[in-house]
XYZ file of C-alpha atoms in Angstrom:
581
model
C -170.567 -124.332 64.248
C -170.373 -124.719 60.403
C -170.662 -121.048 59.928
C -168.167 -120.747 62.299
C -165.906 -123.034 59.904
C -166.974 -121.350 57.089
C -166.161 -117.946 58.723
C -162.249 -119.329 59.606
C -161.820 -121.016 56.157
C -162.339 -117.946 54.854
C -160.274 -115.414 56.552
C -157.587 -117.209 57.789
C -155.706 -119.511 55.349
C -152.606 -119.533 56.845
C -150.380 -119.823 53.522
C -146.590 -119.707 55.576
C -147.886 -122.013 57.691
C -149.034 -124.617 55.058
C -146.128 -123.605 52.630
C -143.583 -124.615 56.085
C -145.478 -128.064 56.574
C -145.214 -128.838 52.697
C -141.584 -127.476 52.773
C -140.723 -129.802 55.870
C -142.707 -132.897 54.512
C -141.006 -133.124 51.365
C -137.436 -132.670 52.688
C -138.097 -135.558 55.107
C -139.628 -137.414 51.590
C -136.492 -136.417 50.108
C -133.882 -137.647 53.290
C -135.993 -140.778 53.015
C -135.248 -141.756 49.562
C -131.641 -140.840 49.918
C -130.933 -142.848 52.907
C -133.056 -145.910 51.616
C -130.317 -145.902 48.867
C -127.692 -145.765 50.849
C -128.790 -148.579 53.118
C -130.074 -150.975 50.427
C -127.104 -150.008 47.469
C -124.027 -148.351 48.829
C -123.026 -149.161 52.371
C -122.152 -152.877 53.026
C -121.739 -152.682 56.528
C -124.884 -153.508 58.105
C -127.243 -156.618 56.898
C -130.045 -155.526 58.162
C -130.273 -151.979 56.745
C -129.736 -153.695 53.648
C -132.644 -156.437 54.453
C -134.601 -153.735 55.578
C -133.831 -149.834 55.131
C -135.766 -147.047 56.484
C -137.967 -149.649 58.928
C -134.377 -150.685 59.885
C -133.366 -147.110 61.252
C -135.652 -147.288 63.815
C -134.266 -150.442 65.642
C -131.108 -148.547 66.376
C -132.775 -145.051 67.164
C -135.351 -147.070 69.850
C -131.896 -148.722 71.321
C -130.312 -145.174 71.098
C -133.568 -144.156 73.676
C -133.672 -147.245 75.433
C -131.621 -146.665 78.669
C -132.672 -142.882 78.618
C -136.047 -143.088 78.381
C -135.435 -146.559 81.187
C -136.532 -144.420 84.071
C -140.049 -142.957 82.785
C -141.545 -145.813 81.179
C -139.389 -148.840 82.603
C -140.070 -150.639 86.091
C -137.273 -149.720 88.585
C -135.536 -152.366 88.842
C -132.330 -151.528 90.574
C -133.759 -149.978 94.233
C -136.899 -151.484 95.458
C -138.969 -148.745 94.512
C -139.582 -146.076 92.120
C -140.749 -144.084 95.178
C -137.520 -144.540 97.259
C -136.334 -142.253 93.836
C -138.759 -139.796 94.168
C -138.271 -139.564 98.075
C -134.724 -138.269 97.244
C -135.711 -135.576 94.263
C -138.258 -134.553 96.804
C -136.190 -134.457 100.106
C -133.971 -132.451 98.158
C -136.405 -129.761 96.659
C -138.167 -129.376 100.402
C -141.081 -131.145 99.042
C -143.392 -133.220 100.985
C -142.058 -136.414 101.972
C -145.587 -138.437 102.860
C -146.618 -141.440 100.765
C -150.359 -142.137 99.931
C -151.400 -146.074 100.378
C -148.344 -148.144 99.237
C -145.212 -148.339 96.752
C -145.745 -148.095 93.160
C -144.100 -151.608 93.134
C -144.232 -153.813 96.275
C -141.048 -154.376 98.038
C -139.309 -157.727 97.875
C -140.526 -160.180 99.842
C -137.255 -161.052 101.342
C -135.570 -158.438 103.144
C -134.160 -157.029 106.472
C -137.027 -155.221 108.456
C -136.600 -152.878 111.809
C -138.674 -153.978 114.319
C -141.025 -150.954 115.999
C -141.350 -151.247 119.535
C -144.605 -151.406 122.024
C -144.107 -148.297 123.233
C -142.715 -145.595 120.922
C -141.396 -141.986 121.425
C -142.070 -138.626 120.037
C -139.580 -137.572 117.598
C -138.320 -134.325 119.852
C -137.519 -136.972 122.908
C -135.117 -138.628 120.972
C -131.396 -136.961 121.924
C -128.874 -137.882 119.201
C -126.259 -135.652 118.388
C -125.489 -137.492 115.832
C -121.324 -137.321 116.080
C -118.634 -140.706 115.541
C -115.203 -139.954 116.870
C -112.429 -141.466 114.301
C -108.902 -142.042 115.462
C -108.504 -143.084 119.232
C -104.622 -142.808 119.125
C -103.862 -139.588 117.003
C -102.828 -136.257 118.067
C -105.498 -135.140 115.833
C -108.908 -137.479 116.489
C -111.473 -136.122 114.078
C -115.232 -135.767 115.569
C -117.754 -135.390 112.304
C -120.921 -133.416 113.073
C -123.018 -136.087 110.880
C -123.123 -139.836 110.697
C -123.825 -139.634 107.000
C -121.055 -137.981 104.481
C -121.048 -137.974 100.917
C -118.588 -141.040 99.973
C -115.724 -140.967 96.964
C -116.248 -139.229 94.205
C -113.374 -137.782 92.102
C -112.944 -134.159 90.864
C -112.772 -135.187 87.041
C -115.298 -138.038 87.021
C -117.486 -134.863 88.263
C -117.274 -131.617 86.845
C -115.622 -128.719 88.144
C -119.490 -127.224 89.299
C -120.808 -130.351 90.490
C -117.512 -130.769 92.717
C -118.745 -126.745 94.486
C -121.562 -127.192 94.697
C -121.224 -130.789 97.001
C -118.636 -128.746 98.909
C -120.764 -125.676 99.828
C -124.024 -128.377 100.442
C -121.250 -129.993 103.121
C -120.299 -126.894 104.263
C -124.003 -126.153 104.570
C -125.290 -129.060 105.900
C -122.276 -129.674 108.093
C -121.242 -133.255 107.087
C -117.920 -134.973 105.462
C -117.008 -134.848 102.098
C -114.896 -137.501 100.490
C -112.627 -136.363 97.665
C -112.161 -139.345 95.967
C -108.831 -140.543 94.402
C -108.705 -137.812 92.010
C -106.985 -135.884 95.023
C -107.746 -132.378 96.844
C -108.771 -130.105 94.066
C -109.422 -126.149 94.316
C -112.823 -127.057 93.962
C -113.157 -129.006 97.280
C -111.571 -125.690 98.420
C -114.341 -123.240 96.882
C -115.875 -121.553 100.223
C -112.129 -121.018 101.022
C -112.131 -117.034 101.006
C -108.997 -115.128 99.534
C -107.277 -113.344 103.106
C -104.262 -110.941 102.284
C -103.092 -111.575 106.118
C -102.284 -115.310 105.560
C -101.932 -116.045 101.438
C -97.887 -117.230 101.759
C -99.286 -120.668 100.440
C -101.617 -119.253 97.769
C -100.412 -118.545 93.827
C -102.312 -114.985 93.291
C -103.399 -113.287 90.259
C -105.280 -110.015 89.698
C -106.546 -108.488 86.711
C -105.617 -105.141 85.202
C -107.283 -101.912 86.078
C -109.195 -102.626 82.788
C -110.106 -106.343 83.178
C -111.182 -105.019 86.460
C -113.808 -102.403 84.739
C -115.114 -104.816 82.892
C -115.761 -106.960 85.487
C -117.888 -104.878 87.264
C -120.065 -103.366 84.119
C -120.978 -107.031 83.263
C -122.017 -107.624 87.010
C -124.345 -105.151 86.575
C -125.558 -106.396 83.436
C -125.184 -109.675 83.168
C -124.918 -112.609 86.446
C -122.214 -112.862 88.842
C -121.370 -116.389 87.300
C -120.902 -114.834 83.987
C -118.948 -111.762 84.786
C -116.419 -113.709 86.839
C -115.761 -116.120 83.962
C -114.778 -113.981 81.680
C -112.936 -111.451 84.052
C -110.652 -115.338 85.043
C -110.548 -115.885 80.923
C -109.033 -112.007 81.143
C -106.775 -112.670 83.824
C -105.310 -116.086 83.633
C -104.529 -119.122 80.899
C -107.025 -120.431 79.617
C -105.399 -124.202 80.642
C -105.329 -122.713 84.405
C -108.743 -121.528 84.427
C -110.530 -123.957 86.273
C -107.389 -124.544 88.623
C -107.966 -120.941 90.143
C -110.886 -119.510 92.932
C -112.705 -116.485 92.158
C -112.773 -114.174 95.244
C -115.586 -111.136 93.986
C -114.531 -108.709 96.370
C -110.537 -108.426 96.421
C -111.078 -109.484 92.176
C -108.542 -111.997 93.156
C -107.625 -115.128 91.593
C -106.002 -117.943 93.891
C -105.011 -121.677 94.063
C -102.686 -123.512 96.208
C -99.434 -123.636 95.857
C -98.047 -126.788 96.595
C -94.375 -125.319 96.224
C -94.556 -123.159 98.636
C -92.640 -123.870 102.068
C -94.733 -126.474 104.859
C -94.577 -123.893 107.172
C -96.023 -121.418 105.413
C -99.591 -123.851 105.218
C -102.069 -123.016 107.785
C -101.469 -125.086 111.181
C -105.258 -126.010 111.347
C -108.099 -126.785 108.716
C -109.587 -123.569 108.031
C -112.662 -122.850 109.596
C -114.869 -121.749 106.053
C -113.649 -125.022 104.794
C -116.260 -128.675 104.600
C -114.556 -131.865 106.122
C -112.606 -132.927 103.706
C -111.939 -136.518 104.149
C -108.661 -137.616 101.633
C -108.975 -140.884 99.472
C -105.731 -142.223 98.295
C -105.895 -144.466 95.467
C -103.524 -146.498 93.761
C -102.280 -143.862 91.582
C -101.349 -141.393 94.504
C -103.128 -138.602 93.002
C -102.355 -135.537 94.711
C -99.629 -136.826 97.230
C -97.040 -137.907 94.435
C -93.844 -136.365 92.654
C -92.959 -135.945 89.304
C -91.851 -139.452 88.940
C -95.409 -140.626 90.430
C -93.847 -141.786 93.795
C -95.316 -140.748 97.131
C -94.332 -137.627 98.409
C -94.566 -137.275 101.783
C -94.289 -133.405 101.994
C -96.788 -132.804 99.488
C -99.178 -134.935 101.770
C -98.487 -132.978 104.863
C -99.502 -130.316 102.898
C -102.567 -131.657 101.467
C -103.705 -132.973 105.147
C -103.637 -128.792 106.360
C -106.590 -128.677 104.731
C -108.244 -132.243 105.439
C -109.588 -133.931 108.762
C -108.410 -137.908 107.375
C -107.201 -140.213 105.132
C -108.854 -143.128 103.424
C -106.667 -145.325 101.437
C -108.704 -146.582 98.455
C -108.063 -150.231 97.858
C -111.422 -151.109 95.906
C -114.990 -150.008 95.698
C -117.932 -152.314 95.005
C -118.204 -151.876 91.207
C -114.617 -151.142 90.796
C -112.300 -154.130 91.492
C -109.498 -151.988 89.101
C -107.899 -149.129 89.503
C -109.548 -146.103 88.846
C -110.281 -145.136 85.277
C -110.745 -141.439 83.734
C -111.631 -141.501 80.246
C -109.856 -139.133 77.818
C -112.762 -136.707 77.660
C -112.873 -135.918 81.329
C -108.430 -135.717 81.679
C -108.644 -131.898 81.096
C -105.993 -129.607 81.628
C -107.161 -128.533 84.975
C -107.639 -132.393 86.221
C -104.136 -133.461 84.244
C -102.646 -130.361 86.883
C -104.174 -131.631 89.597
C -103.294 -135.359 89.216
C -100.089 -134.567 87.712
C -100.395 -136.539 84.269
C -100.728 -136.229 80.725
C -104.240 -134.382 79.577
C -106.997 -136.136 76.860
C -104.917 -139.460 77.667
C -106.865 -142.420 79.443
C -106.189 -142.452 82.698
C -106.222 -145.667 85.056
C -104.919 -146.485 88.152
C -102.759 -149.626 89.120
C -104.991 -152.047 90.267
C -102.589 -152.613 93.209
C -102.220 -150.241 95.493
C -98.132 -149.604 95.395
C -97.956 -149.961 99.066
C -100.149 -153.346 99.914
C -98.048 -156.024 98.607
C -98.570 -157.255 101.740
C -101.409 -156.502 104.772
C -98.283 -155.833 106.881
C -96.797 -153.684 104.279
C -100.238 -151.920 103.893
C -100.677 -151.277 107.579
C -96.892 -149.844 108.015
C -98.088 -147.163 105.435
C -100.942 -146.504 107.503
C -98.637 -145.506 110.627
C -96.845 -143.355 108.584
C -99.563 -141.277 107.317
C -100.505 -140.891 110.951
C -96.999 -140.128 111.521
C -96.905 -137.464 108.771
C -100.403 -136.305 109.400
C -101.378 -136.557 113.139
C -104.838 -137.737 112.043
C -107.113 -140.863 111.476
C -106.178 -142.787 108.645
C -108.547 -145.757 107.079
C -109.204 -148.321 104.262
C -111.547 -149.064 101.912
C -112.329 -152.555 100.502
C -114.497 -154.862 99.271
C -114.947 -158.259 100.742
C -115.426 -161.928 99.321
C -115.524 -163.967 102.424
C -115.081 -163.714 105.846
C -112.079 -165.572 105.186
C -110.394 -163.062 103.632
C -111.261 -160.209 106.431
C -109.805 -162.833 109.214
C -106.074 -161.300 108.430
C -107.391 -158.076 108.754
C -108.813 -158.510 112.602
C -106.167 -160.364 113.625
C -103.582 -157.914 112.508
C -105.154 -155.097 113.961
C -105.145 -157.259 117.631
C -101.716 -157.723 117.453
C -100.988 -153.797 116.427
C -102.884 -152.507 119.485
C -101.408 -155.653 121.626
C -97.880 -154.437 120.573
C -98.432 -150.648 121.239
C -98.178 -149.553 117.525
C -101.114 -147.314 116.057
C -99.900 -149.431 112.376
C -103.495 -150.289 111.644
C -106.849 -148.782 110.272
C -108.419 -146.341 112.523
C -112.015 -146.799 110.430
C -112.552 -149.973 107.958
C -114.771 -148.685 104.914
C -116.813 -151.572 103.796
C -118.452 -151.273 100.539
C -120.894 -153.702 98.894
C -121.041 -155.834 95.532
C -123.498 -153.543 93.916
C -121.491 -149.983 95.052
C -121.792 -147.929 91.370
C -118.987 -146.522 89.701
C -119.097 -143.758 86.698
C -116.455 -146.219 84.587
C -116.457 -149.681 85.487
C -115.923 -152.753 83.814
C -119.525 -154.595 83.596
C -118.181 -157.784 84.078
C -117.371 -156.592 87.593
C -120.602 -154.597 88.439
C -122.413 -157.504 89.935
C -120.588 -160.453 90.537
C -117.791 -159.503 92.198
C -117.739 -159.375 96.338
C -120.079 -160.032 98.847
C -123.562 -157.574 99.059
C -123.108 -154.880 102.151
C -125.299 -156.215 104.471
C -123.488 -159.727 104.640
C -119.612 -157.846 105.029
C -121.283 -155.443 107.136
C -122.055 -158.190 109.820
C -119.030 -160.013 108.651
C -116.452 -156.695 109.649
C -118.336 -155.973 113.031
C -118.720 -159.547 114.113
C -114.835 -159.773 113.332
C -113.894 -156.971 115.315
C -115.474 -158.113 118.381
C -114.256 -161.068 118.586
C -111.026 -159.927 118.647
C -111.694 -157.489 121.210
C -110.755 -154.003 118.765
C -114.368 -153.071 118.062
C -114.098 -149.692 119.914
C -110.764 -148.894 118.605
C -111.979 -149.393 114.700
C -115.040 -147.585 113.238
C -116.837 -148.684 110.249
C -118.215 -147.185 107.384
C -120.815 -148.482 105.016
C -121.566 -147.195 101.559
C -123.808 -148.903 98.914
C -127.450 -148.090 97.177
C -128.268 -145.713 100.739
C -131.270 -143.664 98.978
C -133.659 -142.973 102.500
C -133.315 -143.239 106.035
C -134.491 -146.548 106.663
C -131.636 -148.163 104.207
C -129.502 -146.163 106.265
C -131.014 -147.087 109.535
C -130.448 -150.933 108.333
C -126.732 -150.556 107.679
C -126.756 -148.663 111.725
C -128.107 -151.707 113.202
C -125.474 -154.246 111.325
C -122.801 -152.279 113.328
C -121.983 -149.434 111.024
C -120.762 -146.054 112.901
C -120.780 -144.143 109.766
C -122.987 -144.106 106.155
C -121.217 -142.823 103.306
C -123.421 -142.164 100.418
C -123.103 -141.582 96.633
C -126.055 -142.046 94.325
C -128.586 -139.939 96.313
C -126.025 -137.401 96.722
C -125.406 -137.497 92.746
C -129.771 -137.492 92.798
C -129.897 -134.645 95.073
C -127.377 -132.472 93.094
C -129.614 -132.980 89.816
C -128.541 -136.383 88.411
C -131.054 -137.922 86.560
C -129.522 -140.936 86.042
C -129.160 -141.211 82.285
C -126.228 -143.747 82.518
C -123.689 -141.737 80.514
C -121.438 -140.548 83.306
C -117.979 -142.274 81.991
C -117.998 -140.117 78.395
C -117.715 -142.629 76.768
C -119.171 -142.896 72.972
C -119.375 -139.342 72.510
C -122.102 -139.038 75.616
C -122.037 -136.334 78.211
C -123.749 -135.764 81.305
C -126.813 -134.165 80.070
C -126.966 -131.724 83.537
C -123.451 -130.901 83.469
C -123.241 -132.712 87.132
C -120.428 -135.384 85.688
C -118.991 -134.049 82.623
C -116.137 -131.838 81.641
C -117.977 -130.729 78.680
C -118.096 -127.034 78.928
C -121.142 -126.585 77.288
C -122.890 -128.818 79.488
C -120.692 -127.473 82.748
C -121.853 -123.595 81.802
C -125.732 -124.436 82.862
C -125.070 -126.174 86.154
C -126.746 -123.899 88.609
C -123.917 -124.442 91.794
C -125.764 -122.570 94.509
C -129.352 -123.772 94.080
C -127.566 -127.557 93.695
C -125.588 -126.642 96.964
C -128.685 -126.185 98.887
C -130.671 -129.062 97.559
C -127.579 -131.456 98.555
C -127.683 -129.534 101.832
C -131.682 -130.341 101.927
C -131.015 -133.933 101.425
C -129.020 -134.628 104.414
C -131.005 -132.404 106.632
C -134.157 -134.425 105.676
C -131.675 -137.995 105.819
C -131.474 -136.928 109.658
C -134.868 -136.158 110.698
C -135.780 -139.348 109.081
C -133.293 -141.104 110.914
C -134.634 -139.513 114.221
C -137.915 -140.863 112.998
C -137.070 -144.210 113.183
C -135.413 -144.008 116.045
C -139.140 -142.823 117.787
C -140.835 -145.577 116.469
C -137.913 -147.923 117.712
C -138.076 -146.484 121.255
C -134.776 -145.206 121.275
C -132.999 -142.204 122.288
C -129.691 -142.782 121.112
C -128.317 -144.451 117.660
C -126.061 -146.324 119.600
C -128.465 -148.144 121.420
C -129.797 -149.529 117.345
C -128.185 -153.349 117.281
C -128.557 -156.700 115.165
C -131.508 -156.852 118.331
C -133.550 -154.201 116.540
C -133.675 -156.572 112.962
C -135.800 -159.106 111.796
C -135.306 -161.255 108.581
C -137.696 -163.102 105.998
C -136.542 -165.105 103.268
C -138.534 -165.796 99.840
C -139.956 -168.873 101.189
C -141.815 -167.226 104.379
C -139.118 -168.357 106.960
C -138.676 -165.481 109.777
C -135.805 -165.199 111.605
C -136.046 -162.868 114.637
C -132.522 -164.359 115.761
C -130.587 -162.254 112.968
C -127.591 -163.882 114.234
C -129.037 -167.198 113.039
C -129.651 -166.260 109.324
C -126.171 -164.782 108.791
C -124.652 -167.688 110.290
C -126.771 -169.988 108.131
C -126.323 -167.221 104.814
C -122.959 -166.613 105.163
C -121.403 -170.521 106.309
C-alpha cells in the first residue's frame, strides 16, 4: 500500500486541481471578511448580525431551508402518515402499492375506522360502475363516469402546462375536471383538435410558408414541444401566446372566440373534450362583461363546452375571495379573466348574487335556465345551524315546483388547502369534513330532498380508504386536490402563491416561464391518469373486504369510531350527535 502511495504522489499531483481548491478557499476567506464588516460596521438593520456576524448568517439560511427541506427530515405532520404520501407518488408512477409491517408513524388513535365484514368478497365480484347522476330536473342531467374528479383549481394559480396536462389525465382517465374560478381557459380545452368543417367559433392563425419550414426542420431536430413554441412565437403576439392551441398537423393556431355568434358554438360538448365542470366565483371570471357584470350570453357559451356549474361561495382554507398574486396575473390569465395583468387580483368576498339564500338560489334557476344543466354550490360550514336554511329552502323549492335550488351541495372541510390563503383562516375557520359531511346528509333527509341533492366532499383525500370514509358519511361524489397536485409532480415545497420572489420549483403552479419550459405535460398526464385508475381499484378493494357489491350499499352502518380516551362507538350516529350538540 505505501508504495502504492508513493507511486500516486509521484505521478499524479494534480496542480489545476489544487490551484481550483486554493482559488475557491480564499475567495470564500475573502466574501467572509467582507460580509463580517458589513454586518458588524455598516448595516444597522439587523441586531443580531451585528451581535453576531458570519455565525449569524446561518440562522436565516437554516430558516430559508426549513419548510423545504420539512418533508425529508421532518415528521409528517399534516396527513397521518408519511406513507399515505408515498402511496400517491407511487400510485401515480405504477409502482407497487403493498406496505411491509406498519406506518412509518402510527396513526392517531382517534379516528373513523370501516368495519370488514365476516364474510368478504373477491375484488372481481364486486359490480360498481362507479357513475352519480347530477341534476334530476334539467334538460341536460350530467352522468360522470367516476365518483372521484379533480376539485377547483384555477388556470393562473397553476401554470399553463400543469392546467394540460390535468385535462388530458381526465380525458385519460375518464373523470371530471373542475376549472376553478379562474374560468374556462384554452388550456382546459387542449385535446380539443382544430376541424376546418366546424371552426365558425374559433379565432385562427397560421404561419407563413416560411414559419411553416421552420417548423418542420426543428421537428426533426429538436422535440415537438420545442418546435411548436417557437413556430406560435413566429406566428402570433407574444401576449397571446399562451391564449392559443397548437394543432401539429393543419400548423394551426386556435382559441375561442367568445365574440362570435351563440349559434355558431357547438350544440353539444365535444366528444375529445374532459368533463369540464364550471366554478363561478365571486369575481365572475369568464362569464362577465367589460364592466365585470354577469353576462349571460357569454355563459351560454362557456357551458357548450362544460357538463355543470358550481358556484364558488368558499373553500375550506379560503373564507375570501379568491386571490392571484401579481406574478401569476399574466397576460394570457389577465385575457382570460378579463382584468388588468401583474396587478393583484382578489375576488369579492361576497358572491354578487347571495345577498340573500333566496337571492342565491334564484341565480341558480337561471343558470339552469340559460344552461339546461346541473348547477351547484360550494361552501363551508360552521354549524348545523347555519346549513338548516339551506334544507329547508330546498323543501320548499321542490314543494313549489321550481328547480331554484342546488342540484349537488359541495361541502368542503376546515383544513381544505388553498395556494394563497390568509393563515389566520387555514385552520380555525369552519367545521372539519367529516362533521359537515354528516351534518349536510343528515339535513337532507330529514327534509325528505336527499335523492334530489347530491353531495360532494373535498378535503386532505390522499388514498382510497380516506375516500371510502367520506362514501360512507353520505357523500355521492369525492373531489380531490392535493393528491392530484402530488400525482402531477408537486412536491409540496409550500411556495405555490409567488409570493417573496418563490416559484414553483416543478413548474406545476407557477407562471414563471423558466420553470413552466421543463414541465413534462404528457408523462404528468398519464401519471394523473395512473392515480385515479389506482384510487378505483382501491376503492373496489374495500368494498371486497366490506362485503359489498355496490358503493351505494357503504352507509354510517359500515363506520366505527374511537376517541383518544378508548371509548368505541359502533352507533356512529351516537358520537356525532354527542360531537356535534
Amino acid at each position: 500500500m505505501q508504495e502504492l502511495l508513493q507511486f500516486a504522489q509521484a505521478h499524479y499531483t494534480f496542480p489545476l486541481l489544487m490551484f481550483l481548491i486554493k482559488a475557491v478557499v480564499f475567495s470564500l476567506l475573502i466574501l467572509a471578511v467582507i460580509v463580517l464588516i458589513y454586518d458588524r460596521y455598516i448595516q444597522h438593520d439587523n441586531q443580531l448580525l451585528i451581535n453576531y456576524p458570519l455565525i449569524g448568517r446561518m440562522r436565516y439560511l437554516f430558516y430559508a431551508l426549513r419548510d423545504p427541506m420539512r418533508q425529508y427530515f421532518g415528521d409528517e405532520k399534516f396527513f397521518d402518515s408519511f406513507d399515505k404520501v408515498k402511496w400517491v407518488y407511487n400510485a401515480a408512477e405504477s409502482r407497487g402499492l403493498m406496505a411491509s409491517f406498519s406506518p412509518e408513524q402510527p396513526l392517531r388513535e382517534a379516528r373513523l375506522a370501516l368495519k370488514n365484514a365476516n364474510l368478504v368478497l373477491n375484488k372481481e365480484e364486486v359490480d360498481e360502475p362507479f357513475r352519480v347522476t347530477f341534476g334530476t330536473d334539467v334538460a341536460q342531467p350530467y352522468t360522470a363516469t367516476s365518483v372521484l374528479g379533480r376539485s377547483a383549481m384555477s388556470d393562473g394559480s397553476i401554470s399553463p402546462e400543469g392546467t394540460r396536462a390535468f385535462a388530458r389525465g381526465a380525458q385519460l382517465g375518464r373523470f371530471p375536471i373542475n376549472t376553478g374560478e379562474g374560468s374556462l381557459t384554452s388550456n382546459f380545452l387542449t385535446t380539443h383538435r382544430y376541424n376546418p368543417k366546424d371552426n365558425r367559433y374559433l379565432r385562427i392563425e397560421r404561419g407563413t410558408f416560411f414559419a411553416r419550414g421552420i417548423y418542420r426542420m426543428m421537428r426533426t431536430v429538436f422535440n415537438p414541444a420545442i418546435a411548436a413554441r417557437v413556430y406560435r412565437h413566429m406566428v402570433l403576439d407574444p401576449k397571446e401566446e399562451d391564449t392559443f392551441l397548437f394543432d401539429p398537423e393543419s400548423l394551426y393556431c386556435y382559441r375561442i372566440n367568445w365574440d362570435a355568434p351563440l349559434e355558431a358554438f357547438p350544440a353539444s360538448v365535444p366528444d375529445d373534450l374532459p368533463d369540464i365542470i364550471l366554478q363561478v366565483g365571486s369575481g365572475l371570471y369568464g362569464v362577465r362583461d367589460k364592466e365585470g357584470k354577469f353576462d349571460s350570453e357569454r355563459y351560454r357559451k362557456v357551458m357548450r363546452f362544460c357538463r355543470m356549474t358550481e358556484i364558488k361561495m368558499a373553500q375550506g382554507a379560503k373564507q375570501t375571495g379568491g386571490k392571484l398574486l401579481a406574478d401569476k396575473v399574466s397576460d394570457a390569465i389577465a385575457y382570460y379573466r378579463g382584468v388588468e395583468p401583474y396587478k393583484d387580483l382578489f375576488s369579492p368576498n361576497r358572491f354578487p348574487f347571495a345577498h340573500s339564500l333566496e337571492e342565491l338560489f334564484d341565480f341558480m334557476g337561471e343558470l339552469k335556465q340559460l344552461s339546461d344543466k346541473p348547477v351547484g354550490v360550494k361552501i363551508v360550514l360552521a354549524s348545523p345551524e347555519a346549513f338548516a336554511p339551506y334544507a329547508e329552502l330546498i323543501k320548499q323549492r321542490i314543494e313549489a315546483g321550481s328547480n331554484a335550488y342546488p342540484d349537488f351541495i359541495t361541502i368542503d372541510g376546515a383544513d381544505g388547502g388553498s395556494g394563497a390563503a390568509p393563515l389566520e383562516m387555514m385552520m380555525t375557520v369552519g367545521m372539519t369534513l367529516h362533521k359537515a359531511l354528516y351534518v349536510v346528509d343528515s339535513a337532507l333527509r330529514d327534509h325528505g330532498v336527499r335523492e334530489r341533492v347530491k353531495i360532494i366532499a373535498s378535503e386532505k383525500v390522499l388514498t382510497p380508504d380516506d375516500a371510502m370514509l367520506l362514501y360512507a358519511l353520505g357523500a355521492d361524489f369525492v373531489a380531490i386536490a392535493r393528491a392530484f397536485m402530488m400525482s402531477a409532480g408537486c412536491i409540496r415545497a409550500r411556495v405555490c402563491s409567488g409570493a417573496g420572489g418563490h416559484h414553483c420549483p416543478v413548474g406545476l403552479a407557477t407562471q414563471d416561464p423558466k420553470k413552466r419550459a421543463s414541465y413534462l405535460v404528457m408523462q404528468k398526464a398519464h401519471r394523473v391518469a395512473n392515480y385515479h385508475a389506482q384510487m378505483l381499484d382501491g376503492l373496489k378493494g374495500l368494498m371486497a373486504i366490506m362485503g359489498v357489491k355496490k358503493l351505494s350499499e357503504v352507509g354510517h352502518e359500515r363506520l366505527t369510531f374511537k376517541d383518544r380516551t378508548g371509548k368505541s362507538f359502533e352507533d356512529i350516529h351516537a358520537y356525532f350527535e354527542e360531537r356535534i350538540s
